[in-house]
Short mmCIF file of C-alpha atoms in Angstrom, two decimals:
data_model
loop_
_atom_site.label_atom_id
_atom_site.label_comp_id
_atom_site.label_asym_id
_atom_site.label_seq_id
_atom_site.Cartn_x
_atom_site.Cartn_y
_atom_site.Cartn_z
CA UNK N 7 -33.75 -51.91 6.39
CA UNK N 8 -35.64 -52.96 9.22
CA UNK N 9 -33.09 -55.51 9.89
CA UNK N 10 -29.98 -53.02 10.14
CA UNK N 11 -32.02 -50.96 12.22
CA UNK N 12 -32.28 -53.79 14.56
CA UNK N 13 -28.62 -54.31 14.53
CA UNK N 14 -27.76 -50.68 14.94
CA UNK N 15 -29.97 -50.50 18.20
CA UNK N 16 -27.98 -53.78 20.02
CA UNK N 17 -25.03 -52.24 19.08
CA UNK N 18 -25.91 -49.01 20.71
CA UNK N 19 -27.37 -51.40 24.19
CA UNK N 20 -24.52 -53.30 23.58
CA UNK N 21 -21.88 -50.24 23.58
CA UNK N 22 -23.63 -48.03 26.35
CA UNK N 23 -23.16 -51.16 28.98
CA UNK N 24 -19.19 -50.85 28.58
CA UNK N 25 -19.01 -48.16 31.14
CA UNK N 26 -14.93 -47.14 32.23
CA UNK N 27 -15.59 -49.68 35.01
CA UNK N 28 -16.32 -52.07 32.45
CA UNK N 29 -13.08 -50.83 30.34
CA UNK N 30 -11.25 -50.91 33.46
CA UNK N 31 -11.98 -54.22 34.32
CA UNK N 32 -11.69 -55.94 30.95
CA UNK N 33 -8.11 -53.94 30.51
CA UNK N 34 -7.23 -55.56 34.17
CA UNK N 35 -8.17 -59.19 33.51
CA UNK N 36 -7.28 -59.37 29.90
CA UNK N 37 -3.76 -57.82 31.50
CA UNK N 38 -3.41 -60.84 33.93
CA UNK N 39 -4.66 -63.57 31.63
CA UNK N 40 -2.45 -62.70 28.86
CA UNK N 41 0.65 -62.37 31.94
CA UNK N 42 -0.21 -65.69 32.55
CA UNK N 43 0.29 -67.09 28.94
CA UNK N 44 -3.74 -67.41 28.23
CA UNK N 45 -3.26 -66.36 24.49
CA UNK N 46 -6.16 -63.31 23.82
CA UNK N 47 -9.27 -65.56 22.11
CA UNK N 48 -9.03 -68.08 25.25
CA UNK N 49 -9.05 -65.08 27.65
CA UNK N 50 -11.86 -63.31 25.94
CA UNK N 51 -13.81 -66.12 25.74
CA UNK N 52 -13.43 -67.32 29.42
CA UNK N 53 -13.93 -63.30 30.43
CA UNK N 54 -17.38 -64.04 28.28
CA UNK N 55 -18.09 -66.51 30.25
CA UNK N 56 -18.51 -64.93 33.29
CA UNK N 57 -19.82 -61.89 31.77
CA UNK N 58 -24.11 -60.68 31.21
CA UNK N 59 -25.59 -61.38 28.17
CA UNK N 60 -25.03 -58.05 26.91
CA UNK N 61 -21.12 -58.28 27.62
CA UNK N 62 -21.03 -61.98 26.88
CA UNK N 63 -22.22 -60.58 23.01
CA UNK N 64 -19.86 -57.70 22.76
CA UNK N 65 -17.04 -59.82 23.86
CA UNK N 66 -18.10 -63.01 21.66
CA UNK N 67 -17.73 -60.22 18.66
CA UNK N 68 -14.53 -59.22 19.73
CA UNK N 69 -12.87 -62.87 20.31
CA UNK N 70 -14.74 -63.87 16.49
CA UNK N 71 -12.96 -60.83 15.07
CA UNK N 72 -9.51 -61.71 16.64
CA UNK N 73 -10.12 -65.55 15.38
CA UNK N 74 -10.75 -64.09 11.85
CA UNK N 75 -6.89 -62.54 12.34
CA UNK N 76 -7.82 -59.21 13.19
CA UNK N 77 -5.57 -57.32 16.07
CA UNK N 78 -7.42 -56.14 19.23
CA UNK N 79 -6.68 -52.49 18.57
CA UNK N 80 -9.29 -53.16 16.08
CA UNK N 81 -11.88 -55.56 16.95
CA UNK N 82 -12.22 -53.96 20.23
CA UNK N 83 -13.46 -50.19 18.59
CA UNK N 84 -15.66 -52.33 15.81
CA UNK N 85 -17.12 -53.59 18.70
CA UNK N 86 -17.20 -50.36 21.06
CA UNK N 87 -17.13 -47.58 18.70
CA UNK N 88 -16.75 -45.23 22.25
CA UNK N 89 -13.82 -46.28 23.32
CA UNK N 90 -11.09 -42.96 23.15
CA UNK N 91 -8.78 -42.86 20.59
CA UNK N 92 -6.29 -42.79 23.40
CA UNK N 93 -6.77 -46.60 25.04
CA UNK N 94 -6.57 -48.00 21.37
CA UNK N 95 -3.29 -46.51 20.77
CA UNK N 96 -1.84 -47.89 24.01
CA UNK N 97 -3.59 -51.61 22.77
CA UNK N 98 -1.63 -50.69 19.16
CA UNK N 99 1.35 -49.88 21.19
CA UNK N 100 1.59 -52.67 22.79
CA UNK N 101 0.82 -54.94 19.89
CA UNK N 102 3.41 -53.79 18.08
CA UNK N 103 6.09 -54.28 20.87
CA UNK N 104 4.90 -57.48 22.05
CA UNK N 105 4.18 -56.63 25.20
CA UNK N 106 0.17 -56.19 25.11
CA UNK N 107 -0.42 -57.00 28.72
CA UNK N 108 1.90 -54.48 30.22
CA UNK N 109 -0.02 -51.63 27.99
CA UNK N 110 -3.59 -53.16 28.70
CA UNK N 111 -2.22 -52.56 32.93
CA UNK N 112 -1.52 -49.18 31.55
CA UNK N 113 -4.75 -48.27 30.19
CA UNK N 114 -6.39 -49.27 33.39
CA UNK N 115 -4.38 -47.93 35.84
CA UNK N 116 -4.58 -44.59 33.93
CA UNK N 117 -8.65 -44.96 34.14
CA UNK N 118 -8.88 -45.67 37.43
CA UNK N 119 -6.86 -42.86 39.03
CA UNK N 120 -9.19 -40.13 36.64
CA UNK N 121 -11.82 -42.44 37.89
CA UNK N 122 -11.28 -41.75 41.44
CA UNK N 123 -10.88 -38.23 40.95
CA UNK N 124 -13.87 -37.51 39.34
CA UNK N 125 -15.75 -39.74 42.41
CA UNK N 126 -14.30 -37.47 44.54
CA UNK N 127 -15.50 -33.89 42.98
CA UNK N 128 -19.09 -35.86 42.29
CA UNK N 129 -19.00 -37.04 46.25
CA UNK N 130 -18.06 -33.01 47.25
CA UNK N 131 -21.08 -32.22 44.80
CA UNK N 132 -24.19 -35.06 46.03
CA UNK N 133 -23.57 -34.57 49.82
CA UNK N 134 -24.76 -30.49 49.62
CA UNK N 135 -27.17 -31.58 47.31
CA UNK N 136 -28.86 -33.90 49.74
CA UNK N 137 -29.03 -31.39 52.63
CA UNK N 138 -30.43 -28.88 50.28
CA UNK N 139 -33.42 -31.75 49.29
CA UNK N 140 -33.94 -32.59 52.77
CA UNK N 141 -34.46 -29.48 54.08
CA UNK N 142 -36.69 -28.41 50.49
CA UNK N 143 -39.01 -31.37 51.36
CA UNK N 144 -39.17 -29.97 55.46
CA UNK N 145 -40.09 -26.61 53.70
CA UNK N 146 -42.82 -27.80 51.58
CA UNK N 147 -44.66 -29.85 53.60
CA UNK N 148 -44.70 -27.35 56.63
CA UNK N 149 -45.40 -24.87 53.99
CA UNK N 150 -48.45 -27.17 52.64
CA UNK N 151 -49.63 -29.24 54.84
CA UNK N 152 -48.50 -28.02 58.67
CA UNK N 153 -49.46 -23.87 57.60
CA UNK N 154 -52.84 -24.17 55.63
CA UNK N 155 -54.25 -25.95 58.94
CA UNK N 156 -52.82 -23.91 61.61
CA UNK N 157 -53.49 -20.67 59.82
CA UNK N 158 -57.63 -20.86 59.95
CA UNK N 159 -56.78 -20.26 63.85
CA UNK N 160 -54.92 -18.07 63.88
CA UNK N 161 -57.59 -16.09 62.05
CA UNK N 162 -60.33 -17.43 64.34
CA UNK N 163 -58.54 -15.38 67.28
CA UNK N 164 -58.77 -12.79 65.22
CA UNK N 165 -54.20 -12.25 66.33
CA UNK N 166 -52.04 -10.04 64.36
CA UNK N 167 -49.64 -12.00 62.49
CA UNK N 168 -46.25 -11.26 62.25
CA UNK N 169 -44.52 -10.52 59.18
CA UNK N 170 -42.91 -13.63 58.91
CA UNK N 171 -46.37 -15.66 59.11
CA UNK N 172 -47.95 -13.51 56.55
CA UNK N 173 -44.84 -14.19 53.99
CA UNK N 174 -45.19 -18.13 54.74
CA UNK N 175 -48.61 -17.65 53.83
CA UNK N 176 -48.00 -15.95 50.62
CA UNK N 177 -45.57 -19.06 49.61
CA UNK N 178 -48.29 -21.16 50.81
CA UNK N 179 -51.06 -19.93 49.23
CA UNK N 180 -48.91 -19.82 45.92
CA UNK N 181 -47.94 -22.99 45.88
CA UNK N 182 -51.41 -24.76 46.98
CA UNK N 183 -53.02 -22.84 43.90
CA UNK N 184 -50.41 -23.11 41.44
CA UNK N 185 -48.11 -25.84 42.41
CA UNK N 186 -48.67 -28.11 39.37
CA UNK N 187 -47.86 -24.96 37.29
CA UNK N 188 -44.80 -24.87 39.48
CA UNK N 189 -43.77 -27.85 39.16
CA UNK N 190 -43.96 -28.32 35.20
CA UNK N 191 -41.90 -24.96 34.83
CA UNK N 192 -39.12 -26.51 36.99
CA UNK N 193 -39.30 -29.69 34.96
CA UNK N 194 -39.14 -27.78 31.91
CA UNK N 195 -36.32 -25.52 33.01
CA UNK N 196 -34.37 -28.81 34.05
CA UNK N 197 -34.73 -30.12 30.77
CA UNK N 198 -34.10 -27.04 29.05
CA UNK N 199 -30.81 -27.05 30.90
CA UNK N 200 -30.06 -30.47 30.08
CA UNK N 201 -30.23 -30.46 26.57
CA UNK N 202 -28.80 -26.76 26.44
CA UNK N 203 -25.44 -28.45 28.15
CA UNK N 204 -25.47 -31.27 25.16
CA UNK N 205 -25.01 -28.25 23.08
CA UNK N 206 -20.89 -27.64 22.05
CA UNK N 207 -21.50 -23.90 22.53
CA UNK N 208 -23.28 -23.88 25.88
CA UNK N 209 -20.89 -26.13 26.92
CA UNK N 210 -17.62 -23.75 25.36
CA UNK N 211 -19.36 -21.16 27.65
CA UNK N 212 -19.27 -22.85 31.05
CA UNK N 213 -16.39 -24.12 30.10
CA UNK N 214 -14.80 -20.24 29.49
CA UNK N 215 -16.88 -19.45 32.58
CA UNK N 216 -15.10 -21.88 35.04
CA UNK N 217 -11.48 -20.76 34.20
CA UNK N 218 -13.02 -16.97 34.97
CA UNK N 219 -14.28 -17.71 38.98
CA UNK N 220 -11.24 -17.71 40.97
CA UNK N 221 -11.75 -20.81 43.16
CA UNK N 222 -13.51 -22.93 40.01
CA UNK N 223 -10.38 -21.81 38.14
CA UNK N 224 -7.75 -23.22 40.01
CA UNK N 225 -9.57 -25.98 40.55
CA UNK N 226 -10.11 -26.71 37.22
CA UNK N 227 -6.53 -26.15 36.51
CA UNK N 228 -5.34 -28.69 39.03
CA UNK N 229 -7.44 -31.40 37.79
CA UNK N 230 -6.81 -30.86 33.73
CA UNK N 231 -2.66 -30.47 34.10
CA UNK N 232 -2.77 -33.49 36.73
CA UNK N 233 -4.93 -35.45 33.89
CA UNK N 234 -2.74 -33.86 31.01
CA UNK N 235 0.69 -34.96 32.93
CA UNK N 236 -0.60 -38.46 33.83
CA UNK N 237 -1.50 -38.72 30.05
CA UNK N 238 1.46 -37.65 28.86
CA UNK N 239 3.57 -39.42 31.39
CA UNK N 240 2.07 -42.63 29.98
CA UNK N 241 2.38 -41.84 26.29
CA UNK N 242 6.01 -41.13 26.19
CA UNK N 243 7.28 -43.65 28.57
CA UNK N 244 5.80 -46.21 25.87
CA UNK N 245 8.01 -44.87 23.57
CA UNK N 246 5.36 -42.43 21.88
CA UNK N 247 6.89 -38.74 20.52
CA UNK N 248 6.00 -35.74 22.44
CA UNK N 249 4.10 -34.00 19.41
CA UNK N 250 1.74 -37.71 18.86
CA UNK N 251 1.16 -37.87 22.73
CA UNK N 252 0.18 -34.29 22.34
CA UNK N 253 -2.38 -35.01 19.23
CA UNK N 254 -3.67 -38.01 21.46
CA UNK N 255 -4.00 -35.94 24.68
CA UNK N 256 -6.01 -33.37 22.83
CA UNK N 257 -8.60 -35.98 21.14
CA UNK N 258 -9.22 -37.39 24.36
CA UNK N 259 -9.93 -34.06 26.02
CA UNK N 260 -13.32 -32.25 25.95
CA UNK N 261 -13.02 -28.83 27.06
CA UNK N 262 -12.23 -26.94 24.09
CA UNK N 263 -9.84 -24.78 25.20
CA UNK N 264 -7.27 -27.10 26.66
CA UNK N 265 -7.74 -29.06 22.85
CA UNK N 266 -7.04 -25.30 21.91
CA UNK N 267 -4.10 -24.78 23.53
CA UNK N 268 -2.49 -28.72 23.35
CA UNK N 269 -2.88 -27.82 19.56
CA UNK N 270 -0.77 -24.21 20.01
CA UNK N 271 1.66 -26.32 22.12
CA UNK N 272 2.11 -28.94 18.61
CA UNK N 273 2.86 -26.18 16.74
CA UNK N 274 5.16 -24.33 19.18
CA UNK N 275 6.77 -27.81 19.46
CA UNK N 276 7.20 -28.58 15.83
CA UNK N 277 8.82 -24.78 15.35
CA UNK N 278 11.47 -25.60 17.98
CA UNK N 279 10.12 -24.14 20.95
CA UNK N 280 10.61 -26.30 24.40
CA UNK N 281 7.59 -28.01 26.03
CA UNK N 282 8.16 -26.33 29.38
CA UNK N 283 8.50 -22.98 27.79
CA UNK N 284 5.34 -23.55 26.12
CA UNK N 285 3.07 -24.41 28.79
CA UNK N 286 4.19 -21.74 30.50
CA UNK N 287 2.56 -19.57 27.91
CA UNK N 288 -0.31 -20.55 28.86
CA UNK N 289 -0.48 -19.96 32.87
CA UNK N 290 -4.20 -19.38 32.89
CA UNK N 291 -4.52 -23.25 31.93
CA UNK N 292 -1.50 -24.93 33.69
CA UNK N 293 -0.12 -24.84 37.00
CA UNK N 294 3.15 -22.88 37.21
CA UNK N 295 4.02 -26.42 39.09
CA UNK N 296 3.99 -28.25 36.09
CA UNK N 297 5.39 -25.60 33.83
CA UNK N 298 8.53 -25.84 37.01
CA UNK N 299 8.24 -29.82 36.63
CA UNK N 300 8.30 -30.08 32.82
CA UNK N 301 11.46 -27.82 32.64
CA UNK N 302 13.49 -30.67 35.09
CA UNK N 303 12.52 -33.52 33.42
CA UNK N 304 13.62 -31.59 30.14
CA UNK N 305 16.88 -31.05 31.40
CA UNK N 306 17.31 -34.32 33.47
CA UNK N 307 16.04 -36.30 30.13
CA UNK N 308 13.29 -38.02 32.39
CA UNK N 309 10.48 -35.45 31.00
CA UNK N 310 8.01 -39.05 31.11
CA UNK N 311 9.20 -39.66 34.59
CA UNK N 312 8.91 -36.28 35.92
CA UNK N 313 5.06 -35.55 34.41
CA UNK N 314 3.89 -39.00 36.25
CA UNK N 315 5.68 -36.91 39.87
CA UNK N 316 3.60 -34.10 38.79
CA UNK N 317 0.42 -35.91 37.99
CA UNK N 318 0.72 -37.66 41.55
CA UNK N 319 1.62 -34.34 42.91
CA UNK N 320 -1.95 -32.90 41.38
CA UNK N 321 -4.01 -35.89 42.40
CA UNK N 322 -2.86 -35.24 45.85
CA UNK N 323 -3.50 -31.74 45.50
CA UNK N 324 -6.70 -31.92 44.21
CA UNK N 325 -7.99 -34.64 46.99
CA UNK N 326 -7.04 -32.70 49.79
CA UNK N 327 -9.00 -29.18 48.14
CA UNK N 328 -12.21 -31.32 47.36
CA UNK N 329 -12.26 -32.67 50.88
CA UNK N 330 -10.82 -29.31 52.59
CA UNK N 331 -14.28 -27.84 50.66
CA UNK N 332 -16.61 -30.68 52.18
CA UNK N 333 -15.12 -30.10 55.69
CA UNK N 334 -15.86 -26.26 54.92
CA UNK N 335 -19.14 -27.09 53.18
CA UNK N 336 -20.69 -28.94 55.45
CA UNK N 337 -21.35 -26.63 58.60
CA UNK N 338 -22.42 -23.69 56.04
CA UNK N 339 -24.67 -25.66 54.63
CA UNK N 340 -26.22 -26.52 58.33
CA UNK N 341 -25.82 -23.34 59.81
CA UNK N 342 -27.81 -22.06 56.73
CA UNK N 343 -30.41 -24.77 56.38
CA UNK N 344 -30.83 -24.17 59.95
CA UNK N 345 -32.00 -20.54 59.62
CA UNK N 346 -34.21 -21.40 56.99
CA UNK N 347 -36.30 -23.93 58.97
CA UNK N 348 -35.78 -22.00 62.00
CA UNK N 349 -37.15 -19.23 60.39
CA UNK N 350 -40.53 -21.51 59.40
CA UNK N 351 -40.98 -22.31 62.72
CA UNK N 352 -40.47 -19.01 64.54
CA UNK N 353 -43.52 -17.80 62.04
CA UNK N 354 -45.24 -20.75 63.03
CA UNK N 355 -45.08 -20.75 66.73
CA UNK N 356 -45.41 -17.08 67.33
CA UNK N 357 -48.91 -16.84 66.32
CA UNK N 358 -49.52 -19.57 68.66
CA UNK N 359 -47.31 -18.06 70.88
CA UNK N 360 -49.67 -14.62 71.26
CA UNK N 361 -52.64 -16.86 71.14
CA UNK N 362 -51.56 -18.27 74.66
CA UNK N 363 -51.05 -14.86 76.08
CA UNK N 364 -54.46 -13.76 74.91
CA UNK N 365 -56.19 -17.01 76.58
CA UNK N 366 -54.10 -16.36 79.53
CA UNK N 367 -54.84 -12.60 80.29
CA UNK N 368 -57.60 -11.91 82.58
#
């Protein structure tokens, strides 16, 4: 008991090291090795070589698996039970053609381009982030250290305070007496939050929230029908069927109601409907672009070649909106950071401000 337990946590250290960097880069170099006629054991044992201790194990499993005659499409989720269903059947796929190296390239080069994307909208997210700290932590210590001190003379000359000193002090005096208090309710409510967003139905409700706002919406729309194309685009120039790519795409999806409607779009597909005619059933989801897109490549016969133009065309799309909102976000977030402090300090200096006067009158 004890003993499985033991196993059960390494594989669970073992598993969470293989970040999609880590995918990425074993896809890339297992790609090149095996282009250079390395057969798959020899490569995964000279990629272990190189590797931690905790990837040298995970790939030693793998390459004892694949000695033992097993395929990599299934030594490599033994080993990495998180890897999406997706990446293993582009490893399967490219087993069974004999061309494993071209689909490993695949596999990476589809990670990486979500991988930037996602970089991007969590660069457009840190940057206000760390204006709004900075200019918390100015707040709180002129609010608890700078005010407490100044106030006692301010009382001393016995000056009318304006009411933009006597609010500072009200902050103040809240937050010297019940900071702690303070502070464990906003840990708590962070936590709270956290966990409540590990829940599915929390999580179904942002999720239904976001396509509601109109700027979050179309954002959101750009960034799941470029990852849906790209996906797509992938899948059937492999040689996969539109309805399989379409189960795949949805298992490797998490917001619930683009698995929802990838599902509707199976069954409109296996009734005879067209692809293009039923995305664009669904235009609070997809971009009319890609509805426009999918209905060429239909007709041309290039519907694989077409969804990677309109995945590149979405990337591009989205890039330019994230950094369009930094540019935009940036001198708001100043200008209104600025008011804030400025606002301090006007309550601070014009108590001492009257003070002079009085010491100066005759």
């Amino acid at each position: 008991m004890l003993s499985s337990l033991v196993t059960a946590v390494q594989s669970w250290r073992t598993d969470l090291r293989m970040t999609v960097m880590g995918r990425i880069l074993l896809y890339e170099r297992l790609s090149l090795f095996l282009r250079s006629g390395i057969p798959i054991h020899a490569s995964l044992q000279l990629l272990g070589s190189t590797a931690d201790g905790t990837r040298r194990a995970l790939l030693a499993r793998v390459e004892e698996s694949i000695r033992s005659g097993v395929q990599l499409s299934v030594a490599l989720p033994r080993a990495i039970p998180s890897i999406p269903v997706f990446e293993i059947h582009l490893i399967r796929l490219g087993e069974q053609s004999g061309n494993l190296s071209l689909y490993l390239a695949q596999a990476a080069t589809l990670l990486r381009k979500r991988r930037v994307v996602i970089r991007k909208v969590r660069t457009a997210c840190v940057y206000p982030l760390i204006i709004i700290c900075g200019a918390g932590g100015v707040l709180t210590f002129l609010m608890l250290y700078a005010l407490p001190k100044i106030v006692p003379i301010f009382r001393s000359f016995g000056t009318v305070l304006p009411l933009s000193t006597k609010v500072l002090m009200v902050v103040s005096s809240l937050f010297a007496s019940h900071g702690m208090a303070l502070l464990l309710a906003a840990l708590l409510l962070t936590t709270g939050v956290g966990l409540g967003l590990r829940t599915a139905r929390i999580r179904r409700m942002i999720q239904k929230l976001t396509l509601q706002l109109p700027f979050v919406r179309d954002l959101s729309r750009t960034y799941y029908s470029g990852h849906i194309s790209r996906t797509l685009s992938i899948l059937l120039g492999s040689g996969t069927p539109l309805i399989p790519s379409l189960v795949l795409v949805r298992e490797g999806i998490e917001h619930h109601l683009y698995q929802k409607s990838l599902e509707t779009l199976r069954k409109e597909i296996e009734h005879g409907n067209r692809f293009s005619h039923s995305l664009g059933s669904h235009p609070e989801l997809y971009h009319p672009s890609l509805v426009e897109l999918a209905a060429a490549g239909e007709a041309s016969g290039s519907l694989s070649k077409t969804l990677g133009t309109a995945a590149d065309l979405f990337e591009e799309d989205l890039a330019e909106t994230i950094n369009l909102l930094t540019d935009l976000v940036e001198p708001v977030l100043m200008v209104f950071m600025g008011l804030i402090i400025g606002f301090v300090a006007m309550a601070i200096v014009s108590p001492i401000y009257s003070i002079t006067n009085t010491l100066n009158s005759p």
